[in-house]
Short mmCIF file of C-alpha atoms and ligand atoms in Angstrom, two decimals:
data_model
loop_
_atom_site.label_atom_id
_atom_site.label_comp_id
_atom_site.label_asym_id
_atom_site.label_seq_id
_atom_site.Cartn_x
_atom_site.Cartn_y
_atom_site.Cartn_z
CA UNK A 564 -32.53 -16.65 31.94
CA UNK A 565 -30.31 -19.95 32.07
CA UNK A 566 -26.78 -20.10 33.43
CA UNK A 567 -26.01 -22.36 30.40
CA UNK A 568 -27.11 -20.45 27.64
CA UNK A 569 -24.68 -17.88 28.78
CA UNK A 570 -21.76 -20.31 29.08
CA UNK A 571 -23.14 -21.72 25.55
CA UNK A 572 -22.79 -17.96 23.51
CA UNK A 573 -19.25 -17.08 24.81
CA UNK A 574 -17.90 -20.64 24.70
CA UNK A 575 -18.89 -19.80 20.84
CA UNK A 576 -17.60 -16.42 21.02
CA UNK A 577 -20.93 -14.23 20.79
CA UNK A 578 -21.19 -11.32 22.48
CA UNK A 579 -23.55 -10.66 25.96
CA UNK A 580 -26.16 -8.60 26.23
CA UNK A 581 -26.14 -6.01 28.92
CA UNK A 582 -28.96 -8.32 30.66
CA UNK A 583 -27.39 -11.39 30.66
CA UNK A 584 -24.19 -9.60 32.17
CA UNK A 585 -26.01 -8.39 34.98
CA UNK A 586 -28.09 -12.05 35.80
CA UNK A 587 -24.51 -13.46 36.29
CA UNK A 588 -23.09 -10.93 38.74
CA UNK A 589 -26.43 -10.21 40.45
CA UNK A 590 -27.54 -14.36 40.77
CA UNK A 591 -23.67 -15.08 41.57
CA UNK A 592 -23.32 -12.49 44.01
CA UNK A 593 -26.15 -14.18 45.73
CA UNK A 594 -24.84 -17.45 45.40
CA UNK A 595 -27.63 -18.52 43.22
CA UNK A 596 -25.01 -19.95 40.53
CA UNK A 597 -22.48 -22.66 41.53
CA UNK A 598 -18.90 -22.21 41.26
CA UNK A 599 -18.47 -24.58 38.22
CA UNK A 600 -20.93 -22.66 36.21
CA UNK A 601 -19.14 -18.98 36.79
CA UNK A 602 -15.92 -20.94 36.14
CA UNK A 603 -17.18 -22.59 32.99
CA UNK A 604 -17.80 -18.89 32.17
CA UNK A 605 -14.41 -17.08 33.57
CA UNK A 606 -12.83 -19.46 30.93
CA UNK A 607 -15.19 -18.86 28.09
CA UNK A 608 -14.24 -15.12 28.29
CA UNK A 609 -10.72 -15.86 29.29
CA UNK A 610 -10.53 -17.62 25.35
CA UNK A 611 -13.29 -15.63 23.59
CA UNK A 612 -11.96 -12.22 24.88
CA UNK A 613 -15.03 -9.43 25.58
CA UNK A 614 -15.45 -6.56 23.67
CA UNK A 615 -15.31 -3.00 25.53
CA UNK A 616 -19.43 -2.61 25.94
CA UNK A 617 -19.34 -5.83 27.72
CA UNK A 618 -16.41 -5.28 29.60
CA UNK A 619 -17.65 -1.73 31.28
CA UNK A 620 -21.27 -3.68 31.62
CA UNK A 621 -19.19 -6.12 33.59
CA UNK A 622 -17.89 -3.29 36.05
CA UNK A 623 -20.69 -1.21 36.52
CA UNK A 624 -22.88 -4.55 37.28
CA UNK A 625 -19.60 -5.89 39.89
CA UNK A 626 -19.42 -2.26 41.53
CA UNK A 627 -23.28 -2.36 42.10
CA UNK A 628 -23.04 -5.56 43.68
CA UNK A 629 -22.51 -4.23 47.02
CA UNK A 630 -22.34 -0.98 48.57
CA UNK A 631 -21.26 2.13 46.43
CA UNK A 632 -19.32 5.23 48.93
CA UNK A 633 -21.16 8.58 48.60
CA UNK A 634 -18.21 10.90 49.51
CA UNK A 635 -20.08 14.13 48.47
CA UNK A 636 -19.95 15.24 51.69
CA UNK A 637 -15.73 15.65 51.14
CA UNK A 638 -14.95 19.10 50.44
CA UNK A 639 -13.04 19.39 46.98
CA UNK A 640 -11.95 16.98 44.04
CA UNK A 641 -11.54 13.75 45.47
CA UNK A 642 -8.42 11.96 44.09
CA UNK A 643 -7.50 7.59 44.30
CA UNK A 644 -4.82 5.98 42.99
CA UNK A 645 -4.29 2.21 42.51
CA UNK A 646 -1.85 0.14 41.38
CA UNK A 647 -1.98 -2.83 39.73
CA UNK A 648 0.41 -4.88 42.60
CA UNK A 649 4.16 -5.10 42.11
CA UNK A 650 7.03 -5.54 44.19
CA UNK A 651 8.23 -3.44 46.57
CA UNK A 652 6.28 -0.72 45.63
CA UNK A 653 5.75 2.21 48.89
CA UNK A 654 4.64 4.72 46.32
CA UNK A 655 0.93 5.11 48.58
CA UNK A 656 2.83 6.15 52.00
CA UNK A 657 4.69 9.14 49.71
CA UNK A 658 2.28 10.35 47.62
CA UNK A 659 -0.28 10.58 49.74
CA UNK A 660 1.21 12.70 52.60
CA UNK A 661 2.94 14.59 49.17
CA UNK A 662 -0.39 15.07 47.46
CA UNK A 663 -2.68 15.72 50.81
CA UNK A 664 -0.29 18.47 51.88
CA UNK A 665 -1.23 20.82 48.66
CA UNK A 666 -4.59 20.40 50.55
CA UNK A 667 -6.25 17.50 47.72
CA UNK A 668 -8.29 15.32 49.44
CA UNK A 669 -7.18 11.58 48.63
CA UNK A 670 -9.72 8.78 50.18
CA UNK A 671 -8.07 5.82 49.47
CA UNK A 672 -9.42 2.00 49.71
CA UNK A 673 -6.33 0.10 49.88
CA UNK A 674 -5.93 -3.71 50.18
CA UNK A 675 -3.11 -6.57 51.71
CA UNK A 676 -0.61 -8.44 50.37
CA UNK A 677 -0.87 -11.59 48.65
CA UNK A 678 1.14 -13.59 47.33
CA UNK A 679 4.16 -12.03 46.05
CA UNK A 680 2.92 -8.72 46.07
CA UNK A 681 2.61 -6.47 49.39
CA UNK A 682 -0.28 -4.41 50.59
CA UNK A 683 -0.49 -0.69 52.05
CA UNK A 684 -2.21 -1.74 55.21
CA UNK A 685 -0.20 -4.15 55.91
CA UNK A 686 2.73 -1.38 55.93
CA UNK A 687 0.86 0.83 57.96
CA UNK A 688 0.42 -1.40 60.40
CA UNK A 689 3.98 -1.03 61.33
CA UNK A 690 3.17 1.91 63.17
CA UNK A 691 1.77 0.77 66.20
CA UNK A 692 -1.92 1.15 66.95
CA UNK A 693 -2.51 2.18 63.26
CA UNK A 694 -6.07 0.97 62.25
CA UNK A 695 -7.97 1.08 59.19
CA UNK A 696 -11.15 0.40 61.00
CA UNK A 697 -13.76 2.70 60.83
CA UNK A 698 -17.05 4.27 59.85
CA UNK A 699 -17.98 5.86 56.86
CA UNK A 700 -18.68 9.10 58.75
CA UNK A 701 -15.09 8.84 60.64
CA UNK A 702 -13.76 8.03 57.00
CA UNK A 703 -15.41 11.48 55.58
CA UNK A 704 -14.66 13.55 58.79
CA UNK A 705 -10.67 12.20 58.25
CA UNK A 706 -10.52 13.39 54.67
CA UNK A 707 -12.00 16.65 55.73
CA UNK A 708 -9.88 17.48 58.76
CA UNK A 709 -6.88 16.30 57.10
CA UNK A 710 -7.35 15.58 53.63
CA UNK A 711 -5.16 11.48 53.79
CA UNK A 712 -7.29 8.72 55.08
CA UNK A 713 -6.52 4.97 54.04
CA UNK A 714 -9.77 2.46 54.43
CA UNK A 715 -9.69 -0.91 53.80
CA UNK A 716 -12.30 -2.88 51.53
CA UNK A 717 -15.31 -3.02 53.34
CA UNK A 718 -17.32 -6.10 53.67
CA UNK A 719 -19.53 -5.01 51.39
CA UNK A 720 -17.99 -2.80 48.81
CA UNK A 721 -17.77 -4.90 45.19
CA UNK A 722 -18.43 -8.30 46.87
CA UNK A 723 -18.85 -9.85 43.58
CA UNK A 724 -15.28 -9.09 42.77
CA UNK A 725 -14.49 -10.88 45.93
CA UNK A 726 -15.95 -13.67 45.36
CA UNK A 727 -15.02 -13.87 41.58
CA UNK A 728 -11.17 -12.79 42.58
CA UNK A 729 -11.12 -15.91 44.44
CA UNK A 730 -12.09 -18.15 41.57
CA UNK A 731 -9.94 -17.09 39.14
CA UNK A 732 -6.80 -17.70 41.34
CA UNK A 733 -7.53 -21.25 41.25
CA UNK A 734 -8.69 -21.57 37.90
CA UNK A 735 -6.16 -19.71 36.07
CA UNK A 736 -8.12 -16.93 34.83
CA UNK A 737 -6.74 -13.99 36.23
CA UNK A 738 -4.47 -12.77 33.38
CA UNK A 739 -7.27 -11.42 30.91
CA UNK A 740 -7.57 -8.18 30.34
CA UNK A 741 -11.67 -7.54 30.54
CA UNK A 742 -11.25 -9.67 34.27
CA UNK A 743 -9.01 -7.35 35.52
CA UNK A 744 -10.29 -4.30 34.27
CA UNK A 745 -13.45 -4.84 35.63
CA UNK A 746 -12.05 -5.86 39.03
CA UNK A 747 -10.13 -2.64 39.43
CA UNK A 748 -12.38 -0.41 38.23
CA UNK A 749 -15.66 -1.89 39.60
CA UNK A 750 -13.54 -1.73 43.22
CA UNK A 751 -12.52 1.89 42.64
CA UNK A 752 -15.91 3.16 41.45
CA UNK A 753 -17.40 1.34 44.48
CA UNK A 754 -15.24 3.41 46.41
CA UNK A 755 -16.02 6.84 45.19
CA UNK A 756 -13.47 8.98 44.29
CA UNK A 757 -13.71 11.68 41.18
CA UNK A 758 -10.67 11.09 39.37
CA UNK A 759 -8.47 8.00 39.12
CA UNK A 760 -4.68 7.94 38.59
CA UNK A 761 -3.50 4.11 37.28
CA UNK A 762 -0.60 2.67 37.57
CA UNK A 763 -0.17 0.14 35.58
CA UNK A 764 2.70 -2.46 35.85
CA UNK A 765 4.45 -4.23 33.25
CA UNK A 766 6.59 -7.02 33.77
CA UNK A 767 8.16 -9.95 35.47
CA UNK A 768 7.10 -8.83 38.52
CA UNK A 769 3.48 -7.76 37.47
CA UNK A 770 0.57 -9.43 35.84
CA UNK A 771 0.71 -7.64 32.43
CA UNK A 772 4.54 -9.24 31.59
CA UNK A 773 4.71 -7.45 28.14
CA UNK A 774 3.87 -3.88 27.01
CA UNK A 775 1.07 -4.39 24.28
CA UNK A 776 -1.11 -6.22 27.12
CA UNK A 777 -0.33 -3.46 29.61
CA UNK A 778 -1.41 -0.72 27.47
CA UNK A 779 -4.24 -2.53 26.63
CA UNK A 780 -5.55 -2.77 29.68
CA UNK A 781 -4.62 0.68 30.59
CA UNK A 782 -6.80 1.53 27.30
CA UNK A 783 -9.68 -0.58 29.06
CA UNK A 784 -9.56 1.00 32.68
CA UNK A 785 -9.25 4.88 31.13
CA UNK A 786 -12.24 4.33 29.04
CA UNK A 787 -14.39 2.67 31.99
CA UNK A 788 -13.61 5.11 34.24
CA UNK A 789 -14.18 8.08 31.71
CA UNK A 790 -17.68 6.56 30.79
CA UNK A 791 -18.97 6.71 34.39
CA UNK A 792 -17.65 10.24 34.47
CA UNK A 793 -14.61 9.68 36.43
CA UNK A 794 -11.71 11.05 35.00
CA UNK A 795 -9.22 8.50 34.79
CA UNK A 796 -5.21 8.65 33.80
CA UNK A 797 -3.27 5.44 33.26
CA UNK A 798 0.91 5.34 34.42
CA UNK A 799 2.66 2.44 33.17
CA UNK A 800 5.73 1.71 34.79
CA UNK A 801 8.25 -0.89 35.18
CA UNK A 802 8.02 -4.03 37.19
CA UNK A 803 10.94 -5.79 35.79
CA UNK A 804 13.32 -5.11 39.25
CA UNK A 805 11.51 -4.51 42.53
CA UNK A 806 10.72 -0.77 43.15
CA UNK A 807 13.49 1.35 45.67
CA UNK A 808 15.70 -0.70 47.71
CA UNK A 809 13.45 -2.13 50.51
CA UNK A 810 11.07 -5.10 50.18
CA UNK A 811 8.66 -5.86 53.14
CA UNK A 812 6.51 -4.25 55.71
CA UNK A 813 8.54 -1.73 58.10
CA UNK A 814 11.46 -1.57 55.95
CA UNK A 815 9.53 -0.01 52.82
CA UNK A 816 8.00 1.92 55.81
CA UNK A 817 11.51 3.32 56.82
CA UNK A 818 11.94 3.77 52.89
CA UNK A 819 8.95 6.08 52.55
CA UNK A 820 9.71 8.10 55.78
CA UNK A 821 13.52 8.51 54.00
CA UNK A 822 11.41 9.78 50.90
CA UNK A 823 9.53 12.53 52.70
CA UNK A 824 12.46 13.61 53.93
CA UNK A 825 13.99 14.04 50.63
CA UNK A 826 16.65 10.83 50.96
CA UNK A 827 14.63 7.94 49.19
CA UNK A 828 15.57 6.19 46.24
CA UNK A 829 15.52 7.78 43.08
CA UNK A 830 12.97 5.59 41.00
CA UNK A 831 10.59 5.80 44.05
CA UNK A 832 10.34 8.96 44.00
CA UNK A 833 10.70 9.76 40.31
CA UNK A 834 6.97 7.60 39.90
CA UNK A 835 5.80 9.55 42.86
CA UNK A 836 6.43 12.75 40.99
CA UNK A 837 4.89 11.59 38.05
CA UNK A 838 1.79 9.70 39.39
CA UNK A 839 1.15 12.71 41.93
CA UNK A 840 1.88 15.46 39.04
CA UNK A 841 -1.66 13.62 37.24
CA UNK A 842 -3.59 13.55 40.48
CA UNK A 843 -2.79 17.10 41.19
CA UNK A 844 -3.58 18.21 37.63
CA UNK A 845 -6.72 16.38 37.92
CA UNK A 846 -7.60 17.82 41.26
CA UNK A 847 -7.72 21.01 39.35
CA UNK A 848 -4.45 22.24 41.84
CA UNK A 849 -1.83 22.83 38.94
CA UNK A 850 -1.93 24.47 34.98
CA UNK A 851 -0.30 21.22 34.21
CA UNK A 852 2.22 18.46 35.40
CA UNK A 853 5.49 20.55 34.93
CA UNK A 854 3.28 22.55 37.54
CA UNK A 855 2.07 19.80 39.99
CA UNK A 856 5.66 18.41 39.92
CA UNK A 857 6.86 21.29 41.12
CA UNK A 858 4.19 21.61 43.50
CA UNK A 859 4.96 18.12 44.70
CA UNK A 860 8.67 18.81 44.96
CA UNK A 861 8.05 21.82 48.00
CA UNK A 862 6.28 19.73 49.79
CA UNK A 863 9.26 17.82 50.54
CA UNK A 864 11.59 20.57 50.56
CA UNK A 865 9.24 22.61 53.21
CA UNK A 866 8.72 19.00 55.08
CA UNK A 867 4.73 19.09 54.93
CA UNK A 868 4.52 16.03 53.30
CA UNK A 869 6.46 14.37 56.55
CA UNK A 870 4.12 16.63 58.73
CA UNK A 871 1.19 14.88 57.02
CA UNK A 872 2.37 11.62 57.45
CA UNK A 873 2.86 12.20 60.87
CA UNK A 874 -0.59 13.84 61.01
CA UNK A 875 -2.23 10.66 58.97
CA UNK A 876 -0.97 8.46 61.08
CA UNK A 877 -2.09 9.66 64.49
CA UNK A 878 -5.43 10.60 63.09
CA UNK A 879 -5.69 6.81 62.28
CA UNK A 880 -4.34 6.04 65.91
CA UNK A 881 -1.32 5.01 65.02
CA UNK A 882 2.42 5.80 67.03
CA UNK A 883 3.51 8.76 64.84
CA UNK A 884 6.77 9.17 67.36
CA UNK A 885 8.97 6.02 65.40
CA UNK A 886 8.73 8.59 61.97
CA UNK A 887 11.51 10.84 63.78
CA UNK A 888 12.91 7.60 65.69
CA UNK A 889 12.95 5.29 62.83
CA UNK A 890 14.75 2.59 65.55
CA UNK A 891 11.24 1.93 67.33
CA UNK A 892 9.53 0.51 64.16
CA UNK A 893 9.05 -3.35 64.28
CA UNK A 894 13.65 -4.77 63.44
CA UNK A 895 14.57 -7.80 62.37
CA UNK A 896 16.33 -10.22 64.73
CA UNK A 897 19.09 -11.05 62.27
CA UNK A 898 20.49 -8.83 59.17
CA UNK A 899 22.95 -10.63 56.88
CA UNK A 900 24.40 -9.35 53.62
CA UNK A 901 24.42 -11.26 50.19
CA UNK A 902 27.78 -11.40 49.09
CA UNK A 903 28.72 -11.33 45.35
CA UNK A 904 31.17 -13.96 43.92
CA UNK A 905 30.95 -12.69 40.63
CA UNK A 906 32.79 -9.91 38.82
CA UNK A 907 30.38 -7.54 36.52
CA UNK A 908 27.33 -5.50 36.50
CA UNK A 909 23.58 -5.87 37.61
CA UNK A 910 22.18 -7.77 34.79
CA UNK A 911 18.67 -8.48 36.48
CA UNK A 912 16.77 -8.67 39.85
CA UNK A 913 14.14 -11.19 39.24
CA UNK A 914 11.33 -9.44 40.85
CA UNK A 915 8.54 -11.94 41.57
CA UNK A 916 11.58 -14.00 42.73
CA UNK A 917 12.45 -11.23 45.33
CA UNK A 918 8.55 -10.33 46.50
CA UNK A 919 8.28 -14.31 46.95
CA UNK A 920 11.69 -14.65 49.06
CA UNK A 921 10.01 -11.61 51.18
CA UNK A 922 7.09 -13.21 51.93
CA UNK A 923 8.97 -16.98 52.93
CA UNK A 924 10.57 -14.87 55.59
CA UNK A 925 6.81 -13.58 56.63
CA UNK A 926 6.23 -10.42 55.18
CA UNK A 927 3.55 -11.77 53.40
CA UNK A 928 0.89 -13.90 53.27
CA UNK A 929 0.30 -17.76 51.77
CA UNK A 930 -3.09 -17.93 52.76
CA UNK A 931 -5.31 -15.18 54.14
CA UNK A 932 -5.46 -16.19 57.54
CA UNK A 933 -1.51 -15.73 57.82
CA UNK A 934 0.39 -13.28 60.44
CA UNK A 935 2.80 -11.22 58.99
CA UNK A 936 6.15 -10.59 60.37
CA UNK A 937 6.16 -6.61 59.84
CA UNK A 938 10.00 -6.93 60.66
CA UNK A 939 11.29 -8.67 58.03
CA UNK A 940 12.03 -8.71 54.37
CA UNK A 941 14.96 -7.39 52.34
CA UNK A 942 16.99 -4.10 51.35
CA UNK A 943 18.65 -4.37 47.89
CA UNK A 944 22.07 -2.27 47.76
CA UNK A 945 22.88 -2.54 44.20
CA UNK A 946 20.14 -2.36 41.58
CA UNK A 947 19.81 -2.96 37.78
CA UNK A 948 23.05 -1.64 36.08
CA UNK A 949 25.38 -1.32 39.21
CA UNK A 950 29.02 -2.56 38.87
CA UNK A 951 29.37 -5.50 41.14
CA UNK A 952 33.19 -6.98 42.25
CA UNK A 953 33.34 -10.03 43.80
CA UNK A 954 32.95 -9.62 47.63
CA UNK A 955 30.33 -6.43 46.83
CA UNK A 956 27.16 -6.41 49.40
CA UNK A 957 24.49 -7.00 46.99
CA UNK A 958 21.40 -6.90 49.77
CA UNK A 959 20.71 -7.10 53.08
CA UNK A 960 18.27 -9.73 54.64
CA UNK A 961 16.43 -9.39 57.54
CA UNK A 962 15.10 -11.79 59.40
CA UNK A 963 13.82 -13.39 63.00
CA UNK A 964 14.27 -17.18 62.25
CA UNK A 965 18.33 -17.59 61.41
CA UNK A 966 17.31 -20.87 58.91
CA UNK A 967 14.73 -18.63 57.12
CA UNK A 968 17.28 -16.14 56.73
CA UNK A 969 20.33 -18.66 55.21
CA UNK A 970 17.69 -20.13 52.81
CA UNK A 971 17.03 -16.05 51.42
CA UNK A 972 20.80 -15.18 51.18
CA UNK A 973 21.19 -18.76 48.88
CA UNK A 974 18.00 -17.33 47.29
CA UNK A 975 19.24 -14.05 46.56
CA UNK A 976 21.91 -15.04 44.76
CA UNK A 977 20.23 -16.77 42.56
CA UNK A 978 17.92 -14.38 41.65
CA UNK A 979 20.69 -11.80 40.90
CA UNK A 980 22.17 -12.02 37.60
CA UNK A 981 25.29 -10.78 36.82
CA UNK A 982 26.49 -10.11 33.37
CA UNK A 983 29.61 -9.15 31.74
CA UNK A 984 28.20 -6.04 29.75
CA UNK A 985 26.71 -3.52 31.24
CA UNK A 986 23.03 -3.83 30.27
CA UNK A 987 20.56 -1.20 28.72
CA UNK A 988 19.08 1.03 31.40
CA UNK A 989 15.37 0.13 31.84
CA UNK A 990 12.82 2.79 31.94
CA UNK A 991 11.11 3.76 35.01
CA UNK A 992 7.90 5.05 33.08
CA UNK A 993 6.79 3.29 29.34
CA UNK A 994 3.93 6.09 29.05
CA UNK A 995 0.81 7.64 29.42
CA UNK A 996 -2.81 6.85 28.94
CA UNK A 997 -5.50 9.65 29.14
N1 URA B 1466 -5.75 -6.36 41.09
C1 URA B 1466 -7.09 -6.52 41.23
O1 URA B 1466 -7.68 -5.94 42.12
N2 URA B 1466 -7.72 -7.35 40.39
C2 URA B 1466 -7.10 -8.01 39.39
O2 URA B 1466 -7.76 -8.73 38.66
C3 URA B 1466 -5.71 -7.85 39.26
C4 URA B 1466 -5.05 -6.99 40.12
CA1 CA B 1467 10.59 -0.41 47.93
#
């Protein structure tokens, strides 16, 4: 088989055979084929599209590149969730402790920020000591004593999405709906779980900006993970304003622990009802969502889902003490508000704007070898459809260098927009796929 003669039949939009899928990701994987070639190809598909036999050929053959997880030694239905990256979003460090505490075993791979969006283990790392290093047998034995553990991508688990992750950042070929399909789903099927709850973003702030595409590739990822036999259910939610109030490291930290205790923000916990009402359904724990949410909702009321935080995070060896003293997580030298000078309401909160300003001030990363700042980032106050006077706190920065800090108030501000009308509420959740 010949690189080219791949490149050749999707540049003229024929299909590829099951065979020729599995040459590119095994010989690429490998490094037998140079970077222009797979590129050559990442654009072919990116304008000829894939069809959905080729795009679950292209999973199975990325989530056999590397190691697959056998978690059959895990007691019970083994539940993941994964989001497709948005801003703001702390919906792992809620619904895990939430969904763990009805005794569901959730083993989940999470990643890092980059870029504009944040990562779960960077969050976690706000609690001193807290590691995501470890074995696949300490991994196991942590699910089964206490039903949360968070691992981080392995070395060796879906390399080829690594490696082809890479190359389409820089060759603008991320946004296509077979690519990121397959990288999802090869990534979760690597890491073994039996069911699969999505969610899917849509909007500024995500990769799918408009609906159609989003449901799309919500169609895509279902239908993957149902023909592997993992049943699979696909949230799409809104990414058009950052999610809750807090943006960065130990302040979404602080906004999760205010969650468990029943004090979070509304939207947060809203698509933590509704993504852990699926997982608990598919668990086989409730009759059906009405049920799970319900479920879901006492284990906040009877504060085992903070017990299981506190649990998950010493288990991990982290400093569980700061979730009752929420002063000895990582604070920000210097907190200054953003100041309205406009009469109105909360027209929009440009939400790749607002994960970018976050990550300028060092929650996040601009290349991989960055350090973090686990102190900083922002705190909205008034959110999409607020009334806003003039002289109204509109967000709080936080920050350890004072110049880093002016530029993100001045930054702010122009990423609020304020308009005369009140504007149409946006919804929280678009729908369902299943
Ligand atoms: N997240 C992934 O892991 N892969 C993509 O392609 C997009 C989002
Ligand atoms: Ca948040």
């Amino acid at each position: 088989m010949r690189m080219y003669d791949l490149i050749l039949k999707k540049r003229n939009g024929e299909e590829l055979t099951t065979e020729e899928i599995n040459y590119f990701i095994d010989s690429y994987t490998k490094g037998k084929i140079p970077d222009y070639q797979a590129s050559a190809l990442l654009m072919a598909i990116y304008f000829q599209k894939m069809n959905r036999r080729e795009t679950a050929d292209l999973t199975m053959a990325m989530a056999h590149s590397g190691d697959v997880l056998n978690l059959s030694s895990i007691e019970g239905i083994k539940v993941d969730k994964h989001s497709t990256g948005g801003v703001g979003d702390t919906t792992t460090l809620v619904l895990g402790p939430m969904v763990a505490a009805l005794g569901i075993p959730v083993a989940k791979m999470s990643g890092r920020g980059l870029g504009h969006t944040g990562g779960t283990i960077d969050k976690l790392e706000s609690f001193e000591g807290f590691s995501v290093e470890m074995s696949e047998e300490e991994f196991i034995s942590n699910v089964n004593k206490i039903k949360l553990v968070v691992g981080g991508q392995t070395g060796n688990l879906a390399p080829a999405d690594k490696k082809l992750y890479a190359l389409r950042d820089v060759t603008a070929t991320v946004d296509n709906i077979s690519l990121i399909a397959s990288s999802i789903m090869s990534k979760k099927i690597a890491a073994g779980a039996d069911c699969i709850v999505l969610d899917v973003k849509v909007g500024e702030g995500a990769f799918m900006k408009n609906k159609e595409a989003a449901f799309q590739l919500a169609e895509e990822m279902v239908s993957i993970g149902k023909s592997v036999g993992r049943n699979t259910v696909a949230v799409i939610s809104d990414m058009n304003q950052p999610l809750g109030y807090a943006i960065g490291n130990a302040l979404e930290v602080k906004e999760a622990i205010d969650t468990l205790k029943g004090k979070g923000p509304k939207d947060l916990y809203e698509l933590c009802l509704t993504l852990g009402s699926h997982m608990v359904v598919l668990a086989g724990k409730a009759e059906d969502e009405a049920h799970g949410r319900r479920l879901l909702m006492e284990t906040i009321e009877n504060g085992k889902a903070l017990e299981k935080l506190k649990e998950f995070v010493r288990a991990q060896g982290g400093e569980d003490t700061s979730i009752e003293h929420i002063e000895n997580l990582p604070r920000a030298e210097y907190i200054t508000p953003v100041i309205s000078d406009k009469n109105g309401y909360v027209g929009k909160i440009h939400a790749e704007r607002m994960g970018i300003i976050a990550a300028e001030l060092g929650a996040g990363r601009a290349t991989k070898e960055d350090i973090i700042d686990l102190a900083v980032g922002l705190v909205l106050v008034k959110k999409v459809g607020d009334k806003i006077s003039k002289g109204d706190t509109l967000a709080y920065v936080y920050a350890n260098d004072k110049e880093k800090g002016e530029k993100a108030v001045n930054n702010i501000l122009n990423n609020y927009e304020i308009s005369v009308e009140r504007a149409e509420d946006i919804p929280l959740i678009y729908g369902i796929v299943k």
